[in-house]
Every structure is written in C-alpha cells, then in structure tokens.
Short mmCIF file of C-alpha atoms (C1' of nucleotides) in Angstrom, two decimals:
data_model
loop_
_atom_site.label_atom_id
_atom_site.label_comp_id
_atom_site.label_asym_id
_atom_site.label_seq_id
_atom_site.Cartn_x
_atom_site.Cartn_y
_atom_site.Cartn_z
CA MET A 1 -38.95 107.70 90.87
CA THR A 2 -35.74 107.54 92.83
CA GLN A 3 -33.86 110.77 93.15
CA LEU A 4 -30.18 110.08 93.24
CA PRO A 5 -29.73 107.69 90.28
CA ASP A 6 -31.35 110.27 88.04
CA SER A 7 -28.93 112.78 89.34
CA ILE A 8 -26.01 110.50 88.49
CA GLU A 9 -27.38 110.05 84.99
CA ASP A 10 -27.86 113.76 84.47
CA SER A 11 -24.46 114.44 85.93
CA VAL A 12 -22.77 112.10 83.47
CA ILE A 13 -24.74 113.40 80.53
CA SER A 14 -24.06 117.03 81.30
CA ALA A 15 -20.39 116.20 81.71
CA ILE A 16 -20.45 114.70 78.23
CA LEU A 17 -22.35 117.62 76.72
CA GLY A 18 -19.88 119.98 78.36
CA GLY A 19 -16.91 118.06 77.01
CA ARG A 20 -15.60 117.19 80.45
CA LEU A 21 -16.10 113.48 79.81
CA ARG A 22 -14.51 112.15 76.68
CA PRO A 23 -15.39 109.02 74.67
CA GLY A 24 -13.67 105.97 76.06
CA THR A 25 -13.33 107.32 79.58
CA ARG A 26 -13.62 104.58 82.14
CA LEU A 27 -16.27 104.99 84.80
CA GLY A 28 -15.42 102.72 87.70
CA GLU A 29 -18.33 101.75 89.89
CA ALA A 30 -16.38 102.09 93.11
CA LYS A 31 -15.05 105.50 92.18
CA LEU A 32 -18.43 106.85 91.17
CA ALA A 33 -19.97 105.40 94.32
CA GLU A 34 -17.48 107.35 96.39
CA VAL A 35 -17.97 110.54 94.39
CA TYR A 36 -21.73 110.48 94.77
CA GLY A 37 -21.69 109.09 98.27
CA VAL A 38 -23.86 106.08 97.51
CA SER A 39 -23.29 102.36 97.20
CA ARG A 40 -22.38 100.55 94.03
CA THR A 41 -25.96 99.39 93.64
CA ARG A 42 -27.21 102.87 92.78
CA VAL A 43 -24.27 103.52 90.50
CA ARG A 44 -24.95 100.32 88.63
CA GLU A 45 -28.60 101.31 88.20
CA ALA A 46 -27.58 104.60 86.68
CA MET A 47 -24.98 102.97 84.44
CA MET A 48 -27.43 100.41 83.15
CA ARG A 49 -29.94 103.12 82.37
CA LEU A 50 -27.27 105.09 80.54
CA GLU A 51 -26.32 101.93 78.69
CA THR A 52 -29.92 101.51 77.52
CA ARG A 53 -29.78 105.09 76.32
CA GLY A 54 -26.60 104.35 74.39
CA ILE A 55 -24.38 106.70 76.38
CA VAL A 56 -22.09 104.21 78.07
CA HIS A 57 -21.34 100.55 77.59
CA VAL A 58 -19.97 97.85 79.80
CA SER A 59 -17.04 95.63 79.07
CA ALA A 60 -17.43 92.44 81.07
CA ARG A 61 -15.56 92.63 84.35
CA ARG A 62 -13.50 95.53 83.09
CA GLY A 63 -15.78 98.42 83.71
CA TRP A 64 -18.10 101.00 82.23
CA PHE A 65 -16.90 103.27 79.47
CA VAL A 66 -18.27 106.30 77.74
CA VAL A 67 -19.17 105.05 74.25
CA GLU A 68 -16.80 105.64 71.37
CA PRO A 69 -19.00 105.73 68.29
CA SER A 70 -17.53 104.04 65.23
CA ALA A 71 -17.55 105.85 61.90
CA THR A 72 -20.71 103.95 60.96
CA GLU A 73 -22.43 104.86 64.20
CA ALA A 74 -21.32 108.45 63.82
CA ARG A 75 -22.99 108.71 60.45
CA ALA A 76 -26.09 106.94 61.73
CA ALA A 77 -26.41 109.22 64.74
CA PHE A 78 -26.32 112.35 62.61
CA GLN A 79 -28.69 110.84 60.08
CA ALA A 80 -31.12 109.96 62.85
CA ARG A 81 -31.01 113.50 64.16
CA ARG A 82 -31.51 114.87 60.69
CA VAL A 83 -34.48 112.63 60.00
CA ILE A 84 -36.16 113.44 63.29
CA GLU A 85 -35.46 117.15 63.44
CA THR A 86 -36.46 117.87 59.87
CA GLY A 87 -39.48 115.61 60.22
CA MET A 88 -40.45 117.59 63.28
CA LEU A 89 -40.17 120.94 61.57
CA ARG A 90 -42.07 119.70 58.54
CA ASP A 91 -44.87 118.52 60.79
CA LEU A 92 -44.97 121.85 62.57
CA HIS A 93 -47.92 124.15 62.05
CA THR A 94 -48.02 126.26 65.18
CA LEU A 95 -45.51 127.13 67.86
CA PRO A 96 -46.18 128.21 71.45
CA GLY A 97 -46.29 131.99 71.76
CA ASP A 98 -43.10 132.34 73.76
CA ALA A 99 -41.10 129.71 71.89
CA VAL A 100 -39.47 132.04 69.38
CA ALA A 101 -38.48 134.48 72.11
CA HIS A 102 -36.93 131.67 74.15
CA LEU A 103 -35.01 130.36 71.16
CA ARG A 104 -33.80 133.85 70.28
CA ALA A 105 -32.55 134.29 73.83
CA HIS A 106 -30.78 130.97 73.57
CA VAL A 107 -29.03 131.92 70.35
CA GLU A 108 -27.97 135.12 72.07
CA GLU A 109 -26.41 133.01 74.82
CA GLU A 110 -24.55 131.03 72.19
CA ARG A 111 -23.17 134.27 70.77
CA GLU A 112 -21.88 135.34 74.15
CA ALA A 113 -20.27 131.96 74.78
CA LEU A 114 -18.58 132.27 71.39
CA HIS A 115 -16.95 135.52 72.46
CA THR A 116 -15.98 134.51 75.97
CA GLY A 117 -14.53 131.40 74.36
CA HIS A 118 -15.28 128.87 77.08
CA VAL A 119 -15.31 125.75 74.93
CA GLY A 120 -17.28 123.61 77.37
CA SER A 121 -20.30 125.84 77.77
CA ARG A 122 -20.20 126.63 74.06
CA THR A 123 -20.47 122.98 73.03
CA CYS A 124 -23.17 122.46 75.63
CA LEU A 125 -25.20 125.42 74.37
CA LEU A 126 -24.93 124.40 70.73
CA GLY A 127 -26.38 121.02 71.61
CA ASP A 128 -29.02 122.52 73.86
CA PHE A 129 -30.47 124.54 71.01
CA HIS A 130 -31.77 121.41 69.36
CA ILE A 131 -33.21 120.13 72.62
CA HIS A 132 -34.97 123.43 73.23
CA LEU A 133 -36.36 123.31 69.73
CA ALA A 134 -37.71 119.84 70.36
CA HIS A 135 -39.20 121.08 73.60
CA ALA A 136 -40.94 123.90 71.74
CA PHE A 137 -42.40 121.34 69.36
CA GLY A 138 -44.05 119.92 72.43
CA ASN A 139 -43.53 116.19 72.06
CA ALA A 140 -41.93 114.75 75.18
CA PHE A 141 -40.92 111.52 73.47
CA LEU A 142 -39.10 113.27 70.68
CA THR A 143 -37.44 115.60 73.16
CA ASP A 144 -36.08 112.67 75.16
CA ILE A 145 -34.94 110.87 72.04
CA LEU A 146 -33.14 113.94 70.76
CA ARG A 147 -31.51 114.55 74.10
CA ASP A 148 -29.83 111.15 73.91
CA LEU A 149 -28.98 111.49 70.24
CA THR A 150 -27.45 114.88 70.88
CA ALA A 151 -25.28 113.42 73.60
CA ARG A 152 -24.16 110.81 71.09
CA THR A 153 -23.38 113.31 68.36
CA THR A 154 -21.44 115.38 70.88
CA LEU A 155 -19.28 112.33 71.51
CA VAL A 156 -18.93 111.86 67.77
CA SER A 157 -17.74 115.42 67.40
CA MET A 158 -15.14 114.90 70.09
CA LEU A 159 -13.77 111.91 68.19
CA TYR A 160 -13.97 113.01 64.59
CA GLN A 161 -14.22 116.78 64.51
CA SER A 162 -10.83 118.43 64.51
CA ASP A 163 -12.01 122.00 64.63
CA GLN A 164 -15.61 122.65 65.48
CA ASP A 165 -16.84 125.64 63.55
CA ALA A 166 -19.04 126.86 66.35
CA ALA A 167 -19.67 130.26 64.82
CA ALA A 168 -21.18 128.77 61.66
CA SER A 169 -23.42 126.50 63.72
CA SER A 170 -24.68 129.39 65.76
CA ASP A 171 -25.39 131.34 62.58
CA ASP A 172 -27.45 128.40 61.31
CA HIS A 173 -29.37 128.38 64.56
CA ALA A 174 -30.09 132.06 64.24
CA GLY A 175 -31.30 131.55 60.69
CA ILE A 176 -33.60 128.76 61.75
CA VAL A 177 -35.11 130.90 64.48
CA THR A 178 -35.69 133.74 62.00
CA LEU A 179 -37.52 131.41 59.63
CA LEU A 180 -39.59 130.05 62.51
CA ALA A 181 -40.52 133.56 63.53
CA ASP A 182 -41.76 134.16 59.99
CA GLY A 183 -43.79 130.99 60.14
CA ASP A 184 -41.74 129.50 57.32
CA TYR A 185 -41.53 126.02 58.79
CA ALA A 186 -40.68 124.33 55.50
CA GLY A 187 -37.78 126.72 55.09
CA ALA A 188 -36.66 126.04 58.64
CA ALA A 189 -36.77 122.33 57.88
CA ARG A 190 -34.60 122.80 54.82
CA LEU A 191 -32.08 124.90 56.72
CA MET A 192 -32.00 122.37 59.52
CA ASP A 193 -31.27 119.65 57.00
CA GLU A 194 -28.39 121.67 55.58
CA HIS A 195 -27.19 122.57 59.05
CA ILE A 196 -26.89 119.00 60.27
CA ARG A 197 -25.44 117.87 56.97
CA ARG A 198 -22.84 120.60 57.24
CA VAL A 199 -21.74 119.43 60.67
CA GLU A 200 -21.78 115.84 59.46
CA ASP A 201 -19.72 116.64 56.39
CA GLY A 202 -17.22 118.45 58.57
CA LEU A 203 -16.36 115.21 60.33
CA ASP A 204 -13.22 113.35 59.47
CA LEU A 205 -14.62 109.86 59.64
CA ALA A 206 -11.36 108.41 58.38
CA ALA A 207 -9.72 109.50 61.60
CA ALA A 208 -9.80 106.36 63.72
CA PRO A 209 -10.78 106.86 67.34
CA ASP A 210 -7.62 107.55 69.25
CA PRO A 211 -7.15 105.01 72.03
CA LEU A 212 -4.26 107.00 73.38
CA ALA A 213 -6.17 110.21 74.00
CA GLY A 214 -5.90 109.86 77.75
CA LEU A 215 -2.21 109.07 77.64
CA ARG A 216 -1.46 111.87 75.27
CA GLU A 217 -2.91 114.41 77.66
CA ILE A 218 -0.76 113.16 80.48
CA LEU A 219 2.36 113.13 78.35
CA SER A 220 1.77 116.51 76.79
CA PRO A 221 4.50 119.11 77.32
CA GLY A 222 4.17 120.84 80.65
CA ALA A 223 2.77 117.87 82.50
CA PRO A 224 4.64 116.82 85.63
CA ALA A 225 7.03 113.95 85.06
CA MET B 1 -23.49 92.10 77.41
CA THR B 2 -25.33 89.86 79.81
CA GLN B 3 -27.58 87.27 78.28
CA LEU B 4 -30.52 86.66 80.50
CA PRO B 5 -31.69 90.21 81.30
CA ASP B 6 -31.96 90.88 77.60
CA SER B 7 -34.06 87.83 77.28
CA ILE B 8 -36.38 89.08 80.03
CA GLU B 9 -36.69 92.41 78.26
CA ASP B 10 -37.42 90.82 74.91
CA SER B 11 -39.84 88.44 76.52
CA VAL B 12 -41.84 91.27 78.08
CA ILE B 13 -41.80 93.34 74.91
CA SER B 14 -42.91 90.49 72.70
CA ALA B 15 -45.67 89.72 75.18
CA ILE B 16 -46.83 93.32 74.84
CA LEU B 17 -46.61 93.32 71.06
CA GLY B 18 -48.57 90.09 71.01
CA GLY B 19 -51.25 91.46 73.28
CA ARG B 20 -50.59 88.95 76.03
CA LEU B 21 -49.54 91.68 78.44
CA ARG B 22 -51.99 94.49 78.88
CA PRO B 23 -51.36 98.05 80.07
CA GLY B 24 -51.46 98.27 83.83
CA THR B 25 -50.47 94.68 84.42
CA ARG B 26 -48.39 94.31 87.53
CA LEU B 27 -45.02 92.66 87.15
CA GLY B 28 -43.88 91.48 90.56
CA GLU B 29 -40.15 91.03 90.94
CA ALA B 30 -40.44 87.84 92.94
CA LYS B 31 -42.86 86.27 90.48
CA LEU B 32 -40.74 87.15 87.45
CA ALA B 33 -37.65 85.90 89.24
CA GLU B 34 -39.32 82.56 89.72
CA VAL B 35 -40.59 82.41 86.14
CA TYR B 36 -37.18 83.11 84.66
CA GLY B 37 -35.29 81.14 87.26
CA VAL B 38 -33.04 84.01 88.33
CA SER B 39 -32.73 86.22 91.35
CA ARG B 40 -34.53 89.52 91.84
CA THR B 41 -31.35 91.38 90.94
CA ARG B 42 -31.52 90.37 87.30
CA VAL B 43 -35.22 91.03 87.14
CA ARG B 44 -34.70 94.51 88.53
CA GLU B 45 -32.03 95.19 85.94
CA ALA B 46 -34.40 94.24 83.16
CA MET B 47 -37.24 96.27 84.64
CA MET B 48 -35.09 99.34 84.98
CA ARG B 49 -33.94 99.02 81.40
CA LEU B 50 -37.54 98.68 80.28
CA GLU B 51 -38.41 101.71 82.38
CA THR B 52 -35.84 103.87 80.60
CA ARG B 53 -37.33 102.62 77.35
CA GLY B 54 -40.75 103.75 78.53
CA ILE B 55 -42.31 100.30 78.55
CA VAL B 56 -42.90 99.82 82.27
CA HIS B 57 -42.86 102.10 85.25
CA VAL B 58 -42.35 101.57 88.94
CA SER B 59 -44.67 102.67 91.69
CA ALA B 60 -42.65 103.03 94.87
CA ARG B 61 -42.80 99.89 96.97
CA ARG B 62 -45.86 98.69 95.10
CA GLY B 63 -44.32 97.14 92.05
CA TRP B 64 -43.63 97.40 88.36
CA PHE B 65 -46.47 97.97 85.94
CA VAL B 66 -46.83 97.94 82.20
CA VAL B 67 -47.33 101.60 81.30
CA GLU B 68 -50.82 102.94 80.69
CA PRO B 69 -50.34 105.86 78.31
CA SER B 70 -52.56 108.84 79.01
CA ALA B 71 -54.52 110.43 76.18
CA THR B 72 -51.78 113.04 75.84
CA GLU B 73 -49.05 110.42 75.73
CA ALA B 74 -51.06 108.39 73.25
CA ARG B 75 -51.24 111.32 70.87
CA ALA B 76 -47.55 112.09 71.39
CA ALA B 77 -46.48 108.50 70.74
CA PHE B 78 -48.31 108.40 67.41
CA GLN B 79 -47.04 111.82 66.48
CA ALA B 80 -43.49 110.76 67.24
CA ARG B 81 -43.87 107.70 65.06
CA ARG B 82 -45.38 109.78 62.29
CA VAL B 83 -42.58 112.33 62.41
CA ILE B 84 -39.85 109.70 62.41
CA GLU B 85 -41.31 107.31 59.86
CA THR B 86 -42.26 109.98 57.34
CA GLY B 87 -38.94 111.72 57.92
CA MET B 88 -37.22 108.43 57.20
CA LEU B 89 -39.08 107.82 53.97
CA ARG B 90 -38.52 111.38 52.80
CA ASP B 91 -34.81 110.97 53.42
CA LEU B 92 -34.74 107.73 51.50
CA HIS B 93 -33.03 107.57 48.15
CA THR B 94 -32.06 103.95 47.76
CA LEU B 95 -33.22 100.74 49.33
CA PRO B 96 -31.29 97.46 49.69
CA GLY B 97 -32.01 95.13 46.81
CA ASP B 98 -33.92 92.55 48.82
CA ALA B 99 -35.82 95.00 51.00
CA VAL B 100 -38.93 95.24 48.84
CA ALA B 101 -39.16 91.47 48.54
CA HIS B 102 -38.87 91.08 52.30
CA LEU B 103 -41.52 93.68 52.95
CA ARG B 104 -43.82 92.10 50.39
CA ALA B 105 -43.41 88.74 52.10
CA HIS B 106 -44.22 90.37 55.40
CA VAL B 107 -47.40 91.93 54.09
CA GLU B 108 -48.34 88.50 52.79
CA GLU B 109 -47.89 87.13 56.30
CA GLU B 110 -50.18 89.87 57.58
CA ARG B 111 -52.81 88.80 55.08
CA GLU B 112 -52.64 85.22 56.24
CA ALA B 113 -52.89 86.22 59.90
CA LEU B 114 -55.94 88.29 58.99
CA HIS B 115 -57.67 85.21 57.64
CA THR B 116 -56.66 82.77 60.33
CA GLY B 117 -57.81 85.42 62.76
CA HIS B 118 -55.32 84.92 65.56
CA VAL B 119 -55.50 88.39 67.10
CA GLY B 120 -52.17 88.18 68.91
CA SER B 121 -49.97 87.35 65.94
CA ARG B 122 -51.95 89.78 63.82
CA THR B 123 -51.26 92.74 66.12
CA CYS B 124 -47.65 91.66 66.39
CA LEU B 125 -47.23 91.48 62.62
CA LEU B 126 -48.84 94.85 62.01
CA GLY B 127 -46.36 96.45 64.38
CA ASP B 128 -43.46 94.48 62.96
CA PHE B 129 -44.02 95.94 59.52
CA HIS B 130 -42.86 99.33 60.70
CA ILE B 131 -39.85 97.86 62.41
CA HIS B 132 -38.88 95.95 59.29
CA LEU B 133 -39.24 99.11 57.27
CA ALA B 134 -36.94 100.92 59.65
CA HIS B 135 -34.51 98.05 59.37
CA ALA B 136 -34.57 98.34 55.59
CA PHE B 137 -33.74 102.02 55.93
CA GLY B 138 -30.60 100.82 57.59
CA ASN B 139 -30.26 103.10 60.60
CA ALA B 140 -29.86 101.06 63.78
CA PHE B 141 -30.68 103.97 66.05
CA LEU B 142 -33.95 104.74 64.32
CA THR B 143 -34.82 101.04 64.30
CA ASP B 144 -34.36 100.79 68.05
CA ILE B 145 -36.29 103.97 68.66
CA LEU B 146 -39.18 102.80 66.52
CA ARG B 147 -39.23 99.42 68.19
CA ASP B 148 -39.89 101.07 71.54
CA LEU B 149 -42.36 103.56 70.11
CA THR B 150 -44.24 100.75 68.41
CA ALA B 151 -44.50 98.89 71.70
CA ARG B 152 -45.95 102.06 73.19
CA THR B 153 -48.47 102.58 70.43
CA THR B 154 -49.49 98.95 70.74
CA LEU B 155 -50.30 99.65 74.38
CA VAL B 156 -52.17 102.77 73.33
CA SER B 157 -54.25 100.74 70.92
CA MET B 158 -55.13 98.28 73.64
CA LEU B 159 -56.42 101.11 75.80
CA TYR B 160 -58.15 103.37 73.34
CA GLN B 161 -58.93 101.37 70.24
CA SER B 162 -62.24 99.60 70.48
CA ASP B 163 -62.07 97.78 67.16
CA GLN B 164 -58.76 97.65 65.39
CA ASP B 165 -59.32 97.78 61.67
CA ALA B 166 -56.48 95.44 60.92
CA ALA B 167 -57.49 94.87 57.30
CA ALA B 168 -57.26 98.58 56.46
CA SER B 169 -53.84 98.80 58.10
CA SER B 170 -52.56 95.87 56.12
CA ASP B 171 -53.89 97.45 52.92
CA ASP B 172 -51.97 100.62 53.76
CA HIS B 173 -48.85 98.57 54.29
CA ALA B 174 -49.31 96.91 50.92
CA GLY B 175 -49.74 100.31 49.30
CA ILE B 176 -46.58 101.62 50.89
CA VAL B 177 -44.60 98.63 49.65
CA THR B 178 -45.94 99.14 46.13
CA LEU B 179 -44.86 102.77 46.14
CA LEU B 180 -41.46 101.81 47.48
CA ALA B 181 -41.08 99.23 44.71
CA ASP B 182 -41.77 102.01 42.20
CA GLY B 183 -39.16 104.20 43.86
CA ASP B 184 -41.83 106.74 44.75
CA TYR B 185 -40.46 107.48 48.19
CA ALA B 186 -42.25 110.81 48.54
CA GLY B 187 -45.52 109.06 47.78
CA ALA B 188 -44.69 106.37 50.32
CA ALA B 189 -44.01 109.08 52.88
CA ARG B 190 -47.40 110.67 52.20
CA LEU B 191 -49.21 107.37 52.48
CA MET B 192 -47.36 106.58 55.69
CA ASP B 193 -48.45 109.93 57.07
CA GLU B 194 -52.06 109.17 56.20
CA HIS B 195 -51.74 105.64 57.51
CA ILE B 196 -50.55 106.62 60.96
CA ARG B 197 -53.01 109.49 61.11
CA ARG B 198 -55.79 107.08 60.25
CA VAL B 199 -54.90 104.76 63.12
CA GLU B 200 -54.50 107.76 65.40
CA ASP B 201 -57.86 109.20 64.42
CA GLY B 202 -59.49 105.84 65.04
CA LEU B 203 -58.60 106.07 68.71
CA ASP B 204 -61.22 107.02 71.24
CA LEU B 205 -59.04 109.22 73.39
CA ALA B 206 -62.06 110.25 75.46
CA ALA B 207 -62.25 106.70 76.76
CA ALA B 208 -60.39 106.91 80.04
CA PRO B 209 -58.08 104.03 80.75
CA ASP B 210 -60.16 101.44 82.50
CA PRO B 211 -58.62 100.57 85.85
CA LEU B 212 -61.16 97.78 86.23
CA ALA B 213 -60.26 95.90 83.08
CA GLY B 214 -58.90 92.97 85.02
CA LEU B 215 -61.86 92.83 87.36
CA ARG B 216 -64.36 93.14 84.59
CA GLU B 217 -63.01 90.07 82.89
CA ILE B 218 -63.31 88.05 86.06
CA LEU B 219 -66.83 89.29 86.76
CA SER B 220 -68.08 88.86 83.22
CA PRO B 221 -71.12 86.58 82.79
CA GLY B 222 -70.14 82.97 82.63
CA ALA B 223 -67.21 83.26 84.99
CA PRO B 224 -67.20 80.86 87.93
CA ALA B 225 -68.61 82.35 91.13
"C1'" DC C 1 -74.13 99.51 110.87
"C1'" DT C 2 -70.15 102.64 109.68
"C1'" DC C 3 -65.81 104.14 110.11
"C1'" DA C 4 -61.28 104.80 112.12
"C1'" DA C 5 -57.21 102.80 114.07
"C1'" DC C 6 -53.89 99.03 114.13
"C1'" DA C 7 -51.33 94.82 113.47
"C1'" DG C 8 -49.76 91.62 110.08
"C1'" DT C 9 -48.17 90.62 105.59
"C1'" DC C 10 -46.23 91.60 101.33
"C1'" DT C 11 -43.27 94.22 98.07
"C1'" DT C 12 -39.77 97.03 96.78
"C1'" DG C 13 -35.27 99.82 98.08
"C1'" DT C 14 -30.56 99.57 99.36
"C1'" DA C 15 -26.44 97.76 101.04
"C1'" DT C 16 -23.22 94.20 101.54
"C1'" DA C 17 -20.87 89.72 100.86
"C1'" DC C 18 -18.81 86.69 98.01
"C1'" DA C 19 -17.72 84.55 93.38
"C1'" DA C 20 -15.62 84.90 88.79
"C1'" DG C 21 -12.90 86.84 85.49
"C1'" DA C 22 -9.40 90.41 83.85
"C1'" DT C 23 -5.28 92.89 84.41
"C1'" DT C 24 -0.79 93.70 86.19
"C1'" DG C 25 3.65 92.94 87.89
"C1'" DG C 26 7.10 89.75 88.97
"C1'" DT C 27 9.83 85.56 88.31
"C1'" DG C 28 12.26 81.99 86.25
"C1'" DC C 29 13.42 79.46 82.15
"C1'" DG C 30 15.36 79.25 77.56
"C1'" DC D 1 17.91 89.69 76.85
"C1'" DG D 2 13.18 88.05 75.70
"C1'" DC D 3 9.26 85.52 76.64
"C1'" DA D 4 6.02 82.59 78.92
"C1'" DC D 5 3.97 81.54 83.12
"C1'" DC D 6 2.01 82.54 87.58
"C1'" DA D 7 0.44 84.90 91.70
"C1'" DA D 8 -1.58 89.06 93.56
"C1'" DT D 9 -4.82 92.58 93.00
"C1'" DC D 10 -8.60 94.84 91.26
"C1'" DT D 11 -13.26 95.12 89.06
"C1'" DT D 12 -17.54 93.67 87.88
"C1'" DG D 13 -21.47 89.91 88.29
"C1'" DT D 14 -24.86 87.93 91.17
"C1'" DA D 15 -27.19 86.62 95.18
"C1'" DT D 16 -28.86 87.46 99.62
"C1'" DA D 17 -30.08 89.96 103.89
"C1'" DC D 18 -32.38 93.43 105.97
"C1'" DA D 19 -34.84 98.00 106.16
"C1'" DA D 20 -38.79 100.88 104.88
"C1'" DG D 21 -43.07 101.69 103.20
"C1'" DA D 22 -47.80 100.21 101.26
"C1'" DC D 23 -51.69 97.42 101.48
"C1'" DT D 24 -55.17 94.23 103.75
"C1'" DG D 25 -58.04 92.50 107.05
"C1'" DT D 26 -59.55 92.82 111.70
"C1'" DT D 27 -61.17 94.89 115.69
"C1'" DG D 28 -63.31 98.10 118.48
"C1'" DA D 29 -65.71 102.46 119.37
"C1'" DG D 30 -69.43 105.45 118.33
#
DNA sequence: CTCAACAGTCTTGTATACAAGATTGGTGCG
DNA sequence: CGCACCAATCTTGTATACAAGACTGTTGAG
C-alpha cells in the first residue's frame, strides 16, 4: 500500500476526532497538496477514499468538504453504532486477557482529560474508547466500520450537541468496563445500548446545521477587524 | 458525484455477486479502461474506492486483484455479518408496511432460481436477500455496510464452500420472513444467527485458497491442447 | 542439463497540462 | 440606487506523459 495517502487520510480523520476540523470545512486540493508536500493526485486519492468512507464529500468543481450530517443521517449513524456495538457485546463470550486492563487504563486517561479540560483530546478519547472496545472484540472489519462511524458521530455531535456531557459518557464507559471485567457481557450490552441512546437523545436534531459557523468565528468579539 | 466510476464499481461488484468474477482475478487498468471506454484515471478511481471497501486490493506495480479472503478474514466477515444482522433484527420494532410483501416476493424469486438452476443469479439472489432486509430496516449506513460485507462473504464462499446448499439457505430466508410477518423479531434474530452460523460452519476453512484455480480450469480434461 | 544473470516488455505510480464549470467582482443599464 | 450581465479568476475533472519497478524469456557459463 502507498504510504502518504494513508497518512493524509489518518491526518484528516484524527483532525475530525480531535475537533480541529468542523463539518462543512472546505478542503481544497491545492492547499492540502501544499501542506503535505505532494501533488494533487495523491490528495485526490485520499479524498476519494475518505468520500467512500463517508467522511468527506465533493461538490462538483467547488471542492471537497467535511460532511455535514443531516438530522436523518445523524440518527442513522447513532443507530448503526448502537446496533453494531450492542450486537458485538451480545456475541461476546471471551475477551483477551489484557483487554480489560487496557480499557481500564483508557478510561483513566479519559478521567484525566476531563480534569485538564482540553476539549480536543477529551472528545478524541471518548470516541477512541469504542474503537478500543471493538479492537478487543477482535474483528478487524467491525473495528474499521466503527472507526468510520465514530468519526461520523463525532461530526454529528459538533453540529447538534450544544453541551457534550463528557463526564457522564466517561462514567458509562467505566461502568461498561466493570461489567466486562465481571464477565457480564449481556449487562455490558444493555449499558452500551443506554449509553449510546443517552448521547443520541442529548442531540438537538431540530437545530439546523449552521452554515455560518466559519463566519461567526471570524466575527466573534476579539477578532481582528 | 461522477457517473461513470460508480458504474465501474457497481459493475465489478455485481460481477462478484453473480460469481462471474472470482477471488484472485486480476483487473488490469488498461484492460478495464478499454472495456469501459474511459482513461486509466477513472479506472484507478473506481479501483481505489473498491479497495477502501475491501473488494479489491492492489499489489504494487503488478495490478489490482479481487480479494482472496484468508481463513481468518473469512471467519471475521461472517461474524461481522452475524453481529450486524442479528443486532439489526433485535433492534427492530416496526417494519414498513410493504416490507414483508417485498421480502416474500424475493424469497419466491430465490425459489424459482433454485429450480431453473442458473448458479449465478441464484448466488446473487441469496446475497440480495440480506441487503433487502437491511433496506427494510431503513438504515442507509447499515445497508451500505452489509452490501460490502455480503460481497466479501460471497468471495469467501467461492473459495471455501465446496457445495453451496442453496436450498437450505432459501428455506432459512423463508422462515425469517414468516417470523417477521408475525412480528416475532427476536425469533427472526435467532433464526438469522443460526442461518449465518450454518453457512459459516459449512465452510471448509482448512482448504487453502487455490492459486491454481485459473490454470486448473484450462488444463482440465477436454480443454484444447 | 541446470541455473544464474540480463535485456526487453509490461504494468502501475506520480506528476503535469489543459479543459470545463463555478464563483466573484466590476460595470453599465434601467 | 438596484439589478442584471459579463469578464477574470479560481477550482476541480480528465487525460496523457513519463518514471520506476516487476515479470518473462533468453542466453551463457558451469
């Protein structure tokens, strides 16, 4: 496999997970090519791959944009995650020996990020928990699928979630890990279902995506004239 | 969205679902470009999209090949389908009014294909059932995911399934539709679990992918010298 | 006869050139 | 003053050219 296009993809995705790239942001081929020091060809490859994964989309002869999930898509993305993650836990019968320890350590990281308050790494870690869980389950396909779905739900949260209750999410994660440690996989599945539903219900899907987000930032008080 | 690359993608996928394209088949860019009457650029786009969907892979400077799932990947692909499809049915509480009728009609088509005996359309229809079911569930993301996973499991079957018991599969499908009609979604989920497990267990994962499949055909008795 | 080295051919990898459409800013008419 | 029209600019869409590596078949030595 080529090396650099993958790196562009990962770079974009981690920027989304970290909240540095918002829905609707334009990704110009020329600009990206300069940033990564490659030609447009490679950038286009990466963009088309990301498009297939549902992370960006192209508007003909206008450019590439980070997707802005509609209310319908937002619901569907969370539902998909719920179906897959609970299905995974329900199918679970054994877990690798070190999995619980890893997950516990991860939750501990979340806790720290909550206190230090860095919103980017916090969001990123909260999403990563689910990916790590999928990894522990041991199915590479499901892990990849959930990675992309998590990126999507992160974008959804940026659009529709006014105040992300990160502490509650982290508590849910901790509870899930505890149940897993006890071998209560059905219980973990139930809690996961509640957990994702809770996040989903916290969304304000009536809030239309704000096409002026970029402008607003620039015009906010304190910005240079 | 562009029009032709999608058509190349769909064309390749439907060829796989119909058994006309076997695992390991080489897809040369120049040849495909000629077939579709476009330049290599468009072909490469389509191939890269299919690669991110896990349908083909590229071997550096040798060409594009239809993926040949390993035994591990074969198991994982079926497990992923099982997790998602049972998760979907368990999450189900209502179904669109015409869904059951559509599914029933589809199963009827399967039956007919079983009798006429055209192996290509039969395989295609058996896979399509699951995609139609996902469509009835109404989640576009899950539908797309299952479409790709079904393509993968079709490839798995070509590699590891000596004799596909199509009749039994179709009976399972009919049973699932009956349970859905009764509103017994939990029962449908259980039967789906058994169904996919049955197909999975029917695989001979010890049978290593045969790199000589193409040769063998040519050298089989009766072939011209 | 066997095997290693090599030249030729073929295929993908990457960049670049040019075409086509979209957007923007300006200009002139009503 | 407002609005429609138009030219200039910018961005992606597509094709093509060339570079780099892999494979094949041949040739020659041992």
